[in-house]
């Protein structure tokens, strides 16, 4: 089972972005040693708990301090940027770190409307132009064409692998139409996961990058050496989830004992939704949960999100996932080979 890391570069309570970014390197190095396939960072803005807003910069920092693991974006929010700028940024990364860079693209702004305006100075570049922007980006990263007037330098002819990311049916349709691998954000919005996967697989058209559908799903894991410890540690992520979904995002809080026992019914119902793509527990509990999830979704790859307050415990959680991954059986006949 292919497993990867989605790092939100979490800023924990009473800490700083500098500490969060400093932690990316040892975590990426650990993931590389543990056999993870890729290490992705996500673009968010105006969020006091996430330090990876300048995503391409952090990707370069991680790639420079690792040797083999693929490093990329999970994702770049394309409506915030001109496609040429992203082609130049990721073309530069691909030139510096050949055959190691992934470009995951999202359609959402990754922030609120006021911050979106601050990023773009206009909201005229609507998300509805996302498919055309993807095509334009492919054009800049592809082989030069006769009479082409605008080139990404670096970028042209690098063929950086592009992924379409989403949390709704829209991204599934774009990924299928363009024959690109599809990553679904089931770790925070699992409601449409099964329908999105079905649409993607049914409508997929082969491309030069990919001949058959390839699905990667976000999956929350809080693993520890005992179930009790894991349940305690996961309270940080649960607190963060509830705060974000009630309009009060912030830094990742420390864990608390018996957090769920003291929740009101509304908060408990909100957490039920999140559990569709989550598991918490010891080695065996995590393996069983991941296996059941793979059986239900037939995912080709899982990208693991681990929101734990203490960095050493977070690394340990990723270690446990790596320990059980070799014992997880794919729910498809054979793996799909992509440019990965």
PDB file of N, CA and C in Angstrom, residues 163-258:
ATOM      1  N   UNK A 163      -1.604  16.807 -10.451  1.00  0.00           N
ATOM      2  CA  UNK A 163      -2.714  16.119  -9.798  1.00  0.00           C
ATOM      3  C   UNK A 163      -3.850  17.115  -9.638  1.00  0.00           C
ATOM      4  N   UNK A 164      -5.086  16.627  -9.724  1.00  0.00           N
ATOM      5  CA  UNK A 164      -6.249  17.441  -9.406  1.00  0.00           C
ATOM      6  C   UNK A 164      -6.743  17.033  -8.019  1.00  0.00           C
ATOM      7  N   UNK A 165      -6.888  18.016  -7.154  1.00  0.00           N
ATOM      8  CA  UNK A 165      -7.331  17.777  -5.790  1.00  0.00           C
ATOM      9  C   UNK A 165      -8.706  18.406  -5.597  1.00  0.00           C
ATOM     10  N   UNK A 166      -9.507  17.817  -4.716  1.00  0.00           N
ATOM     11  CA  UNK A 166     -10.821  18.393  -4.491  1.00  0.00           C
ATOM     12  C   UNK A 166     -11.528  17.785  -3.310  1.00  0.00           C
ATOM     13  N   UNK A 167     -12.634  18.436  -2.925  1.00  0.00           N
ATOM     14  CA  UNK A 167     -13.481  17.936  -1.845  1.00  0.00           C
ATOM     15  C   UNK A 167     -14.933  17.854  -2.298  1.00  0.00           C
ATOM     16  N   UNK A 168     -15.135  17.909  -3.634  1.00  0.00           N
ATOM     17  CA  UNK A 168     -16.486  17.837  -4.191  1.00  0.00           C
ATOM     18  C   UNK A 168     -16.427  17.041  -5.490  1.00  0.00           C
ATOM     19  N   UNK A 169     -17.537  17.050  -6.216  1.00  0.00           N
ATOM     20  CA  UNK A 169     -17.604  16.299  -7.468  1.00  0.00           C
ATOM     21  C   UNK A 169     -16.900  17.033  -8.614  1.00  0.00           C
ATOM     22  N   UNK A 170     -16.716  18.327  -8.475  1.00  0.00           N
ATOM     23  CA  UNK A 170     -16.136  19.137  -9.549  1.00  0.00           C
ATOM     24  C   UNK A 170     -14.722  18.677  -9.882  1.00  0.00           C
ATOM     25  N   UNK A 171     -13.871  18.546  -8.856  1.00  0.00           N
ATOM     26  CA  UNK A 171     -12.501  18.120  -9.100  1.00  0.00           C
ATOM     27  C   UNK A 171     -12.422  16.742  -9.726  1.00  0.00           C
ATOM     28  N   UNK A 172     -13.335  15.863  -9.335  1.00  0.00           N
ATOM     29  CA  UNK A 172     -13.357  14.517  -9.908  1.00  0.00           C
ATOM     30  C   UNK A 172     -13.613  14.568 -11.406  1.00  0.00           C
ATOM     31  N   UNK A 173     -14.514  15.460 -11.822  1.00  0.00           N
ATOM     32  CA  UNK A 173     -14.843  15.574 -13.242  1.00  0.00           C
ATOM     33  C   UNK A 173     -13.676  16.152 -14.039  1.00  0.00           C
ATOM     34  N   UNK A 174     -12.997  17.137 -13.475  1.00  0.00           N
ATOM     35  CA  UNK A 174     -11.849  17.732 -14.179  1.00  0.00           C
ATOM     36  C   UNK A 174     -10.718  16.710 -14.300  1.00  0.00           C
ATOM     37  N   UNK A 175     -10.439  15.998 -13.205  1.00  0.00           N
ATOM     38  CA  UNK A 175      -9.374  14.987 -13.230  1.00  0.00           C
ATOM     39  C   UNK A 175      -9.681  13.899 -14.250  1.00  0.00           C
ATOM     40  N   UNK A 176     -10.930  13.477 -14.317  1.00  0.00           N
ATOM     41  CA  UNK A 176     -11.322  12.430 -15.266  1.00  0.00           C
ATOM     42  C   UNK A 176     -11.212  12.932 -16.700  1.00  0.00           C
ATOM     43  N   UNK A 177     -11.682  14.152 -16.952  1.00  0.00           N
ATOM     44  CA  UNK A 177     -11.686  14.719 -18.299  1.00  0.00           C
ATOM     45  C   UNK A 177     -10.266  14.877 -18.843  1.00  0.00           C
ATOM     46  N   UNK A 178      -9.317  15.265 -17.954  1.00  0.00           N
ATOM     47  CA  UNK A 178      -7.951  15.502 -18.389  1.00  0.00           C
ATOM     48  C   UNK A 178      -7.032  14.295 -18.200  1.00  0.00           C
ATOM     49  N   UNK A 179      -7.560  13.197 -17.664  1.00  0.00           N
ATOM     50  CA  UNK A 179      -6.746  11.998 -17.480  1.00  0.00           C
ATOM     51  C   UNK A 179      -5.629  12.181 -16.483  1.00  0.00           C
ATOM     52  N   UNK A 180      -5.956  12.820 -15.351  1.00  0.00           N
ATOM     53  CA  UNK A 180      -4.957  13.101 -14.328  1.00  0.00           C
ATOM     54  C   UNK A 180      -5.276  12.346 -13.045  1.00  0.00           C
ATOM     55  N   UNK A 181      -4.272  12.070 -12.218  1.00  0.00           N
ATOM     56  CA  UNK A 181      -4.539  11.434 -10.919  1.00  0.00           C
ATOM     57  C   UNK A 181      -5.371  12.368 -10.043  1.00  0.00           C
ATOM     58  N   UNK A 182      -6.198  11.761  -9.196  1.00  0.00           N
ATOM     59  CA  UNK A 182      -7.172  12.513  -8.406  1.00  0.00           C
ATOM     60  C   UNK A 182      -6.938  12.288  -6.918  1.00  0.00           C
ATOM     61  N   UNK A 183      -6.801  13.398  -6.182  1.00  0.00           N
ATOM     62  CA  UNK A 183      -6.682  13.322  -4.735  1.00  0.00           C
ATOM     63  C   UNK A 183      -7.897  13.952  -4.089  1.00  0.00           C
ATOM     64  N   UNK A 184      -8.586  13.190  -3.248  1.00  0.00           N
ATOM     65  CA  UNK A 184      -9.797  13.710  -2.604  1.00  0.00           C
ATOM     66  C   UNK A 184      -9.504  14.046  -1.146  1.00  0.00           C
ATOM     67  N   UNK A 185     -10.008  15.212  -0.708  1.00  0.00           N
ATOM     68  CA  UNK A 185      -9.739  15.713   0.645  1.00  0.00           C
ATOM     69  C   UNK A 185     -10.682  15.085   1.664  1.00  0.00           C
ATOM     70  N   UNK A 186     -10.680  13.768   1.699  1.00  0.00           N
ATOM     71  CA  UNK A 186     -11.574  13.046   2.615  1.00  0.00           C
ATOM     72  C   UNK A 186     -11.180  13.231   4.068  1.00  0.00           C
ATOM     73  N   UNK A 187      -9.961  13.709   4.319  1.00  0.00           N
ATOM     74  CA  UNK A 187      -9.518  13.886   5.700  1.00  0.00           C
ATOM     75  C   UNK A 187     -10.278  15.003   6.398  1.00  0.00           C
ATOM     76  N   UNK A 188     -10.862  15.946   5.626  1.00  0.00           N
ATOM     77  CA  UNK A 188     -11.649  16.993   6.292  1.00  0.00           C
ATOM     78  C   UNK A 188     -13.047  17.160   5.697  1.00  0.00           C
ATOM     79  N   UNK A 189     -13.331  16.568   4.524  1.00  0.00           N
ATOM     80  CA  UNK A 189     -14.648  16.700   3.906  1.00  0.00           C
ATOM     81  C   UNK A 189     -15.032  15.405   3.206  1.00  0.00           C
ATOM     82  N   UNK A 190     -15.320  14.349   3.983  1.00  0.00           N
ATOM     83  CA  UNK A 190     -15.552  13.035   3.377  1.00  0.00           C
ATOM     84  C   UNK A 190     -16.954  12.820   2.808  1.00  0.00           C
ATOM     85  N   UNK A 191     -17.847  13.794   2.924  1.00  0.00           N
ATOM     86  CA  UNK A 191     -19.255  13.566   2.592  1.00  0.00           C
ATOM     87  C   UNK A 191     -19.454  13.059   1.160  1.00  0.00           C
ATOM     88  N   UNK A 192     -18.757  13.640   0.187  1.00  0.00           N
ATOM     89  CA  UNK A 192     -18.951  13.274  -1.218  1.00  0.00           C
ATOM     90  C   UNK A 192     -17.884  12.315  -1.731  1.00  0.00           C
ATOM     91  N   UNK A 193     -17.105  11.734  -0.839  1.00  0.00           N
ATOM     92  CA  UNK A 193     -15.963  10.917  -1.242  1.00  0.00           C
ATOM     93  C   UNK A 193     -16.354   9.786  -2.195  1.00  0.00           C
ATOM     94  N   UNK A 194     -17.301   8.958  -1.799  1.00  0.00           N
ATOM     95  CA  UNK A 194     -17.633   7.780  -2.616  1.00  0.00           C
ATOM     96  C   UNK A 194     -18.197   8.192  -3.974  1.00  0.00           C
ATOM     97  N   UNK A 195     -19.051   9.215  -3.989  1.00  0.00           N
ATOM     98  CA  UNK A 195     -19.626   9.661  -5.251  1.00  0.00           C
ATOM     99  C   UNK A 195     -18.555  10.255  -6.157  1.00  0.00           C
ATOM    100  N   UNK A 196     -17.634  11.029  -5.576  1.00  0.00           N
ATOM    101  CA  UNK A 196     -16.559  11.633  -6.367  1.00  0.00           C
ATOM    102  C   UNK A 196     -15.661  10.565  -6.981  1.00  0.00           C
ATOM    103  N   UNK A 197     -15.308   9.550  -6.194  1.00  0.00           N
ATOM    104  CA  UNK A 197     -14.472   8.464  -6.710  1.00  0.00           C
ATOM    105  C   UNK A 197     -15.176   7.748  -7.857  1.00  0.00           C
ATOM    106  N   UNK A 198     -16.479   7.475  -7.692  1.00  0.00           N
ATOM    107  CA  UNK A 198     -17.236   6.760  -8.722  1.00  0.00           C
ATOM    108  C   UNK A 198     -17.288   7.563 -10.022  1.00  0.00           C
ATOM    109  N   UNK A 199     -17.523   8.867  -9.924  1.00  0.00           N
ATOM    110  CA  UNK A 199     -17.572   9.714 -11.115  1.00  0.00           C
ATOM    111  C   UNK A 199     -16.210   9.749 -11.804  1.00  0.00           C
ATOM    112  N   UNK A 200     -15.172   9.904 -11.027  1.00  0.00           N
ATOM    113  CA  UNK A 200     -13.822   9.954 -11.588  1.00  0.00           C
ATOM    114  C   UNK A 200     -13.493   8.677 -12.351  1.00  0.00           C
ATOM    115  N   UNK A 201     -13.754   7.539 -11.732  1.00  0.00           N
ATOM    116  CA  UNK A 201     -13.417   6.269 -12.382  1.00  0.00           C
ATOM    117  C   UNK A 201     -14.282   6.012 -13.605  1.00  0.00           C
ATOM    118  N   UNK A 202     -15.547   6.394 -13.556  1.00  0.00           N
ATOM    119  CA  UNK A 202     -16.456   6.130 -14.673  1.00  0.00           C
ATOM    120  C   UNK A 202     -16.156   7.011 -15.881  1.00  0.00           C
ATOM    121  N   UNK A 203     -15.723   8.245 -15.639  1.00  0.00           N
ATOM    122  CA  UNK A 203     -15.549   9.207 -16.731  1.00  0.00           C
ATOM    123  C   UNK A 203     -14.091   9.386 -17.152  1.00  0.00           C
ATOM    124  N   UNK A 204     -13.191   8.646 -16.545  1.00  0.00           N
ATOM    125  CA  UNK A 204     -11.763   8.833 -16.804  1.00  0.00           C
ATOM    126  C   UNK A 204     -11.410   8.613 -18.275  1.00  0.00           C
ATOM    127  N   UNK A 205     -10.608   9.546 -18.808  1.00  0.00           N
ATOM    128  CA  UNK A 205     -10.077   9.438 -20.170  1.00  0.00           C
ATOM    129  C   UNK A 205      -8.549   9.327 -20.087  1.00  0.00           C
ATOM    130  N   UNK A 206      -7.966   8.300 -20.662  1.00  0.00           N
ATOM    131  CA  UNK A 206      -6.503   8.152 -20.607  1.00  0.00           C
ATOM    132  C   UNK A 206      -5.785   9.365 -21.207  1.00  0.00           C
ATOM    133  N   UNK A 207      -4.597   9.637 -20.662  1.00  0.00           N
ATOM    134  CA  UNK A 207      -3.801  10.767 -21.143  1.00  0.00           C
ATOM    135  C   UNK A 207      -2.351  10.340 -21.260  1.00  0.00           C
ATOM    136  N   UNK A 208      -1.503  11.253 -21.689  1.00  0.00           N
ATOM    137  CA  UNK A 208      -0.075  10.955 -21.785  1.00  0.00           C
ATOM    138  C   UNK A 208       0.540  10.768 -20.408  1.00  0.00           C
ATOM    139  N   UNK A 209      -0.063  11.328 -19.369  1.00  0.00           N
ATOM    140  CA  UNK A 209       0.461  11.184 -18.008  1.00  0.00           C
ATOM    141  C   UNK A 209      -0.024   9.920 -17.318  1.00  0.00           C
ATOM    142  N   UNK A 210      -1.234   9.477 -17.647  1.00  0.00           N
ATOM    143  CA  UNK A 210      -1.861   8.394 -16.877  1.00  0.00           C
ATOM    144  C   UNK A 210      -2.808   7.604 -17.762  1.00  0.00           C
ATOM    145  N   UNK A 211      -2.670   6.269 -17.749  1.00  0.00           N
ATOM    146  CA  UNK A 211      -3.514   5.468 -18.632  1.00  0.00           C
ATOM    147  C   UNK A 211      -4.760   4.912 -17.952  1.00  0.00           C
ATOM    148  N   UNK A 212      -4.777   4.897 -16.634  1.00  0.00           N
ATOM    149  CA  UNK A 212      -5.951   4.407 -15.900  1.00  0.00           C
ATOM    150  C   UNK A 212      -6.174   5.266 -14.659  1.00  0.00           C
ATOM    151  N   UNK A 213      -7.379   5.262 -14.092  1.00  0.00           N
ATOM    152  CA  UNK A 213      -7.650   6.098 -12.914  1.00  0.00           C
ATOM    153  C   UNK A 213      -6.715   5.778 -11.756  1.00  0.00           C
ATOM    154  N   UNK A 214      -6.352   6.816 -11.030  1.00  0.00           N
ATOM    155  CA  UNK A 214      -5.510   6.662  -9.851  1.00  0.00           C
ATOM    156  C   UNK A 214      -6.051   7.585  -8.766  1.00  0.00           C
ATOM    157  N   UNK A 215      -6.442   6.975  -7.638  1.00  0.00           N
ATOM    158  CA  UNK A 215      -7.095   7.711  -6.560  1.00  0.00           C
ATOM    159  C   UNK A 215      -6.229   7.705  -5.307  1.00  0.00           C
ATOM    160  N   UNK A 216      -5.962   8.910  -4.800  1.00  0.00           N
ATOM    161  CA  UNK A 216      -5.299   9.064  -3.507  1.00  0.00           C
ATOM    162  C   UNK A 216      -6.278   9.770  -2.567  1.00  0.00           C
ATOM    163  N   UNK A 217      -6.425   9.246  -1.362  1.00  0.00           N
ATOM    164  CA  UNK A 217      -7.385   9.786  -0.408  1.00  0.00           C
ATOM    165  C   UNK A 217      -6.694  10.284   0.847  1.00  0.00           C
ATOM    166  N   UNK A 218      -7.146  11.433   1.335  1.00  0.00           N
ATOM    167  CA  UNK A 218      -6.663  11.942   2.611  1.00  0.00           C
ATOM    168  C   UNK A 218      -7.231  11.125   3.753  1.00  0.00           C
ATOM    169  N   UNK A 219      -6.375  10.816   4.730  1.00  0.00           N
ATOM    170  CA  UNK A 219      -6.802   9.945   5.828  1.00  0.00           C
ATOM    171  C   UNK A 219      -6.149  10.418   7.123  1.00  0.00           C
ATOM    172  N   UNK A 220      -6.981  10.695   8.114  1.00  0.00           N
ATOM    173  CA  UNK A 220      -6.482  11.140   9.419  1.00  0.00           C
ATOM    174  C   UNK A 220      -6.065   9.947  10.270  1.00  0.00           C
ATOM    175  N   UNK A 221      -4.880  10.017  10.826  1.00  0.00           N
ATOM    176  CA  UNK A 221      -4.412   8.963  11.722  1.00  0.00           C
ATOM    177  C   UNK A 221      -3.821   9.599  12.978  1.00  0.00           C
ATOM    178  N   UNK A 222      -4.221   9.049  14.111  1.00  0.00           N
ATOM    179  CA  UNK A 222      -3.558   9.388  15.371  1.00  0.00           C
ATOM    180  C   UNK A 222      -3.169   8.059  16.006  1.00  0.00           C
ATOM    181  N   UNK A 223      -1.929   7.667  15.809  1.00  0.00           N
ATOM    182  CA  UNK A 223      -1.444   6.370  16.262  1.00  0.00           C
ATOM    183  C   UNK A 223      -0.477   6.545  17.425  1.00  0.00           C
ATOM    184  N   UNK A 224      -0.554   5.624  18.367  1.00  0.00           N
ATOM    185  CA  UNK A 224       0.337   5.646  19.531  1.00  0.00           C
ATOM    186  C   UNK A 224       0.565   4.208  19.974  1.00  0.00           C
ATOM    187  N   UNK A 225       1.372   4.039  21.000  1.00  0.00           N
ATOM    188  CA  UNK A 225       1.702   2.693  21.451  1.00  0.00           C
ATOM    189  C   UNK A 225       0.589   2.060  22.293  1.00  0.00           C
ATOM    190  N   UNK A 226      -0.442   2.830  22.615  1.00  0.00           N
ATOM    191  CA  UNK A 226      -1.622   2.280  23.288  1.00  0.00           C
ATOM    192  C   UNK A 226      -2.851   3.021  22.797  1.00  0.00           C
ATOM    193  N   UNK A 227      -4.001   2.372  22.889  1.00  0.00           N
ATOM    194  CA  UNK A 227      -5.255   2.997  22.462  1.00  0.00           C
ATOM    195  C   UNK A 227      -5.556   4.216  23.327  1.00  0.00           C
ATOM    196  N   UNK A 228      -5.329   4.079  24.612  1.00  0.00           N
ATOM    197  CA  UNK A 228      -5.620   5.183  25.534  1.00  0.00           C
ATOM    198  C   UNK A 228      -4.796   6.419  25.197  1.00  0.00           C
ATOM    199  N   UNK A 229      -3.501   6.211  24.904  1.00  0.00           N
ATOM    200  CA  UNK A 229      -2.657   7.349  24.557  1.00  0.00           C
ATOM    201  C   UNK A 229      -3.112   7.984  23.252  1.00  0.00           C
ATOM    202  N   UNK A 230      -3.453   7.157  22.263  1.00  0.00           N
ATOM    203  CA  UNK A 230      -3.901   7.678  20.969  1.00  0.00           C
ATOM    204  C   UNK A 230      -5.178   8.500  21.123  1.00  0.00           C
ATOM    205  N   UNK A 231      -6.122   8.015  21.913  1.00  0.00           N
ATOM    206  CA  UNK A 231      -7.363   8.754  22.116  1.00  0.00           C
ATOM    207  C   UNK A 231      -7.118  10.085  22.810  1.00  0.00           C
ATOM    208  N   UNK A 232      -6.146  10.106  23.689  1.00  0.00           N
ATOM    209  CA  UNK A 232      -5.784  11.366  24.353  1.00  0.00           C
ATOM    210  C   UNK A 232      -5.139  12.330  23.364  1.00  0.00           C
ATOM    211  N   UNK A 233      -4.190  11.846  22.568  1.00  0.00           N
ATOM    212  CA  UNK A 233      -3.469  12.700  21.634  1.00  0.00           C
ATOM    213  C   UNK A 233      -4.385  13.260  20.537  1.00  0.00           C
ATOM    214  N   UNK A 234      -5.358  12.485  20.133  1.00  0.00           N
ATOM    215  CA  UNK A 234      -6.212  12.926  19.033  1.00  0.00           C
ATOM    216  C   UNK A 234      -7.123  14.085  19.417  1.00  0.00           C
ATOM    217  N   UNK A 235      -7.256  14.368  20.705  1.00  0.00           N
ATOM    218  CA  UNK A 235      -8.127  15.463  21.129  1.00  0.00           C
ATOM    219  C   UNK A 235      -7.636  16.808  20.598  1.00  0.00           C
ATOM    220  N   UNK A 236      -6.348  16.936  20.314  1.00  0.00           N
ATOM    221  CA  UNK A 236      -5.846  18.178  19.715  1.00  0.00           C
ATOM    222  C   UNK A 236      -6.460  18.400  18.343  1.00  0.00           C
ATOM    223  N   UNK A 237      -6.417  17.368  17.517  1.00  0.00           N
ATOM    224  CA  UNK A 237      -6.991  17.466  16.180  1.00  0.00           C
ATOM    225  C   UNK A 237      -8.489  17.671  16.203  1.00  0.00           C
ATOM    226  N   UNK A 238      -9.177  17.033  17.149  1.00  0.00           N
ATOM    227  CA  UNK A 238     -10.624  17.185  17.253  1.00  0.00           C
ATOM    228  C   UNK A 238     -10.995  18.611  17.664  1.00  0.00           C
ATOM    229  N   UNK A 239     -10.237  19.153  18.599  1.00  0.00           N
ATOM    230  CA  UNK A 239     -10.474  20.543  18.995  1.00  0.00           C
ATOM    231  C   UNK A 239     -10.275  21.479  17.803  1.00  0.00           C
ATOM    232  N   UNK A 240      -9.217  21.248  17.062  1.00  0.00           N
ATOM    233  CA  UNK A 240      -8.922  22.090  15.904  1.00  0.00           C
ATOM    234  C   UNK A 240     -10.022  21.974  14.857  1.00  0.00           C
ATOM    235  N   UNK A 241     -10.502  20.763  14.625  1.00  0.00           N
ATOM    236  CA  UNK A 241     -11.573  20.524  13.646  1.00  0.00           C
ATOM    237  C   UNK A 241     -12.824  21.303  14.024  1.00  0.00           C
ATOM    238  N   UNK A 242     -13.231  21.213  15.264  1.00  0.00           N
ATOM    239  CA  UNK A 242     -14.445  21.902  15.709  1.00  0.00           C
ATOM    240  C   UNK A 242     -14.288  23.413  15.639  1.00  0.00           C
ATOM    241  N   UNK A 243     -13.134  23.918  16.025  1.00  0.00           N
ATOM    242  CA  UNK A 243     -12.907  25.363  15.967  1.00  0.00           C
ATOM    243  C   UNK A 243     -12.956  25.866  14.529  1.00  0.00           C
ATOM    244  N   UNK A 244     -12.359  25.112  13.625  1.00  0.00           N
ATOM    245  CA  UNK A 244     -12.346  25.519  12.223  1.00  0.00           C
ATOM    246  C   UNK A 244     -13.747  25.524  11.636  1.00  0.00           C
ATOM    247  N   UNK A 245     -14.548  24.526  12.011  1.00  0.00           N
ATOM    248  CA  UNK A 245     -15.893  24.409  11.448  1.00  0.00           C
ATOM    249  C   UNK A 245     -16.921  25.277  12.165  1.00  0.00           C
ATOM    250  N   UNK A 246     -16.509  25.956  13.184  1.00  0.00           N
ATOM    251  CA  UNK A 246     -17.393  26.919  13.837  1.00  0.00           C
ATOM    252  C   UNK A 246     -16.873  28.342  13.674  1.00  0.00           C
ATOM    253  N   UNK A 247     -15.958  28.515  12.706  1.00  0.00           N
ATOM    254  CA  UNK A 247     -15.464  29.843  12.385  1.00  0.00           C
ATOM    255  C   UNK A 247     -14.479  30.419  13.369  1.00  0.00           C
ATOM    256  N   UNK A 248     -13.807  29.560  14.139  1.00  0.00           N
ATOM    257  CA  UNK A 248     -12.847  30.034  15.134  1.00  0.00           C
ATOM    258  C   UNK A 248     -11.515  29.284  14.997  1.00  0.00           C
ATOM    259  N   UNK A 249     -10.913  29.305  13.812  1.00  0.00           N
ATOM    260  CA  UNK A 249      -9.644  28.582  13.642  1.00  0.00           C
ATOM    261  C   UNK A 249      -8.534  29.232  14.450  1.00  0.00           C
ATOM    262  N   UNK A 250      -7.529  28.452  14.763  1.00  0.00           N
ATOM    263  CA  UNK A 250      -6.399  28.985  15.525  1.00  0.00           C
ATOM    264  C   UNK A 250      -5.257  27.994  15.540  1.00  0.00           C
ATOM    265  N   UNK A 251      -4.357  28.161  16.471  1.00  0.00           N
ATOM    266  CA  UNK A 251      -3.230  27.258  16.596  1.00  0.00           C
ATOM    267  C   UNK A 251      -3.685  25.909  17.157  1.00  0.00           C
ATOM    268  N   UNK A 252      -2.893  24.871  16.870  1.00  0.00           N
ATOM    269  CA  UNK A 252      -3.248  23.530  17.321  1.00  0.00           C
ATOM    270  C   UNK A 252      -3.124  23.447  18.841  1.00  0.00           C
ATOM    271  N   UNK A 253      -4.229  23.153  19.550  1.00  0.00           N
ATOM    272  CA  UNK A 253      -4.192  23.175  21.018  1.00  0.00           C
ATOM    273  C   UNK A 253      -3.598  21.896  21.600  1.00  0.00           C
ATOM    274  N   UNK A 254      -3.151  21.943  22.839  1.00  0.00           N
ATOM    275  CA  UNK A 254      -2.645  20.736  23.494  1.00  0.00           C
ATOM    276  C   UNK A 254      -3.788  19.754  23.750  1.00  0.00           C
ATOM    277  N   UNK A 255      -3.478  18.469  23.908  1.00  0.00           N
ATOM    278  CA  UNK A 255      -4.529  17.479  24.159  1.00  0.00           C
ATOM    279  C   UNK A 255      -5.125  17.632  25.547  1.00  0.00           C
ATOM    280  N   UNK A 256      -6.356  17.151  25.680  1.00  0.00           N
ATOM    281  CA  UNK A 256      -7.035  17.151  26.981  1.00  0.00           C
ATOM    282  C   UNK A 256      -7.670  15.784  27.194  1.00  0.00           C
ATOM    283  N   UNK A 257      -7.754  15.378  28.432  1.00  0.00           N
ATOM    284  CA  UNK A 257      -8.374  14.089  28.752  1.00  0.00           C
ATOM    285  C   UNK A 257      -9.897  14.189  28.655  1.00  0.00           C
ATOM    286  N   UNK A 258     -10.515  13.101  28.194  1.00  0.00           N
ATOM    287  CA  UNK A 258     -11.975  12.976  28.142  1.00  0.00           C
ATOM    288  C   UNK A 258     -12.627  14.128  27.372  1.00  0.00           C
TER     289      UNK A 258
END
